[in-house]
Amino acid sequence: MSRLLTIGAAQQGPVAGDMPRSAVIERLIDLMRQGAEAGCDLIVFTEVALVPFFPHWHMTDESQIDAYFEHEMPSPETQPLFDEAARLGVGFHLGFAELTAEEGEIRRYNSSVLVGADGRIIGKYRKIHLPGYDRYQPGQPFQNLEKLYFRVGDLGFPTWRAFGGTVGMMICNDRRWPESYRMLALRGAELIVMGYNTPVHNPANPASGHLAGFHNHLSLQAGAYQNAVWVVAVAKAGVEEGVEQIGGTCVVAPTGQIVAQATTLEDELVIARCDLDLTQRLRRATLNFAAHRRIEHYDLISRRTGFGTPEGGDED
Ligand code: ING
């Protein structure tokens, strides 16, 4: 029996700095309606979907910074998206900048929520791998100040039973770290959903711009194949507030194959029918962790030679 899930990866074009949240929500509702008409069970929106990716510029005024955060989810401004999901009977994933008061202090995270077809929140994730810097970088064409504006996520890599399978989330830079996929796979994830804001130009490695799209798909395909998991990754694409971002929104099968991908840098719905049972077939064969994976043997060599030194290498 196949557990088929029709997923809409809702790539988003740029969000202009003066675009009100209500206008962005209208764009998301339009993409959600397209998906519902096409029979989608789940719509995946991108990272920090409601505002421009503000870590790309330096701010010091706290009220200016906090205007980019959601102080509650849903809020009166985002509630229409939740209401439309319930009306259409479609679940969704949404990335947003989260501002919360916890343990007597204000905390800010790069977060995402998974929402059921009834419009109720199933789970939340907070981005763990924050790239970039915690202070202004002089001389750069744009910044990446996620370490300045966000705290490291404190929820780990949870998974939830939802949409007929087991679902997990990660966010953007998490996809470049194999541990993100492995932790979710070890917790049973059959589907991983995420958004990303990825500039073409990486100021930290200026010679890599032509590889931005390749490294995006490489990370996603490797993670999907090496963990036998469906991966849906959604871009905020195009030139947003002067920063050119890659598109490449795609759905990757547990075999590592890209089964659907975006062709534009604008709002574009990419649809794929995903058989969640394919993950189980692969995990009973090549990727059978119990039968083939031997973590108790991985560090035998390094224990003999000292961690990180080649076998027979001279101890310092
Ligand atoms: N953006 C980028 C990403 O990981 C980046 C940051 C770009 C890191 C290019 C390394 C190379 O896709 C976010 N938001 O994490």
PDB file of N, CA and C and ligand atoms in Angstrom, residues 47 53 127 131 144 146 172-173 175-176 197-198 202, ligand 1:
ATOM      1  N   GLU A  47      11.694  30.107   4.217  1.00  0.00           N
ATOM      2  CA  GLU A  47      12.295  30.650   5.439  1.00  0.00           C
ATOM      3  C   GLU A  47      12.001  32.150   5.528  1.00  0.00           C
ATOM      4  N   PHE A  53      14.629  39.154   3.848  1.00  0.00           N
ATOM      5  CA  PHE A  53      15.601  38.494   4.725  1.00  0.00           C
ATOM      6  C   PHE A  53      16.501  39.550   5.325  1.00  0.00           C
ATOM      7  N   LYS A 127      15.894  27.243  14.106  1.00  0.00           N
ATOM      8  CA  LYS A 127      17.123  27.001  13.344  1.00  0.00           C
ATOM      9  C   LYS A 127      18.340  26.885  14.259  1.00  0.00           C
ATOM     10  N   PRO A 131      24.381  30.684  10.102  1.00  0.00           N
ATOM     11  CA  PRO A 131      25.598  31.059   9.384  1.00  0.00           C
ATOM     12  C   PRO A 131      25.936  32.524   9.625  1.00  0.00           C
ATOM     13  N   ASN A 144      25.503  38.975   6.498  1.00  0.00           N
ATOM     14  CA  ASN A 144      24.666  37.891   7.008  1.00  0.00           C
ATOM     15  C   ASN A 144      24.818  37.909   8.524  1.00  0.00           C
ATOM     16  N   GLU A 146      22.807  36.647  10.985  1.00  0.00           N
ATOM     17  CA  GLU A 146      21.892  35.761  11.716  1.00  0.00           C
ATOM     18  C   GLU A 146      22.367  35.535  13.142  1.00  0.00           C
ATOM     19  N   CYS A 172      17.275  26.256   6.037  1.00  0.00           N
ATOM     20  CA  CYS A 172      18.346  26.842   5.257  1.00  0.00           C
ATOM     21  C   CYS A 172      19.734  26.262   5.518  1.00  0.00           C
ATOM     22  N   ASN A 173      20.564  26.950   6.297  1.00  0.00           N
ATOM     23  CA  ASN A 173      21.951  26.496   6.490  1.00  0.00           C
ATOM     24  C   ASN A 173      22.012  25.115   7.133  1.00  0.00           C
ATOM     25  N   ARG A 175      20.738  22.612   6.116  1.00  0.00           N
ATOM     26  CA  ARG A 175      20.789  21.597   5.035  1.00  0.00           C
ATOM     27  C   ARG A 175      22.214  21.313   4.598  1.00  0.00           C
ATOM     28  N   ARG A 176      23.157  22.155   4.990  1.00  0.00           N
ATOM     29  CA  ARG A 176      24.556  21.943   4.600  1.00  0.00           C
ATOM     30  C   ARG A 176      25.288  21.035   5.586  1.00  0.00           C
ATOM     31  N   ASN A 197      16.957  31.130   2.261  1.00  0.00           N
ATOM     32  CA  ASN A 197      17.322  32.407   1.640  1.00  0.00           C
ATOM     33  C   ASN A 197      18.818  32.320   1.365  1.00  0.00           C
ATOM     34  N   THR A 198      19.182  32.054   0.110  1.00  0.00           N
ATOM     35  CA  THR A 198      20.587  31.813  -0.214  1.00  0.00           C
ATOM     36  C   THR A 198      21.070  32.751  -1.308  1.00  0.00           C
ATOM     37  N   ASN A 202      28.564  34.691  -2.088  1.00  0.00           N
ATOM     38  CA  ASN A 202      28.876  34.447  -0.674  1.00  0.00           C
ATOM     39  C   ASN A 202      30.108  35.289  -0.319  1.00  0.00           C
TER      40      ASN A 202
HETATM   41  N1  ING B   1      21.584  31.395   4.066  1.00  0.00           N
HETATM   42  C1  ING B   1      22.726  30.807   3.432  1.00  0.00           C
HETATM   43  C2  ING B   1      22.627  29.286   3.339  1.00  0.00           C
HETATM   44  O1  ING B   1      23.157  28.538   4.135  1.00  0.00           O
HETATM   45  C3  ING B   1      25.140  30.685   3.191  1.00  0.00           C
HETATM   46  C4  ING B   1      24.006  31.246   4.040  1.00  0.00           C
HETATM   47  C5  ING B   1      25.194  30.945   1.835  1.00  0.00           C
HETATM   48  C6  ING B   1      26.090  29.881   3.752  1.00  0.00           C
HETATM   49  C7  ING B   1      26.217  30.391   1.054  1.00  0.00           C
HETATM   50  C8  ING B   1      27.122  29.330   2.988  1.00  0.00           C
HETATM   51  C9  ING B   1      27.195  29.578   1.643  1.00  0.00           C
HETATM   52  O2  ING B   1      22.048  28.860   2.353  1.00  0.00           O
HETATM   53  C10 ING B   1      20.933  31.082   5.217  1.00  0.00           C
HETATM   54  N2  ING B   1      19.849  31.845   5.521  1.00  0.00           N
HETATM   55  O3  ING B   1      21.312  30.190   5.960  1.00  0.00           O
END
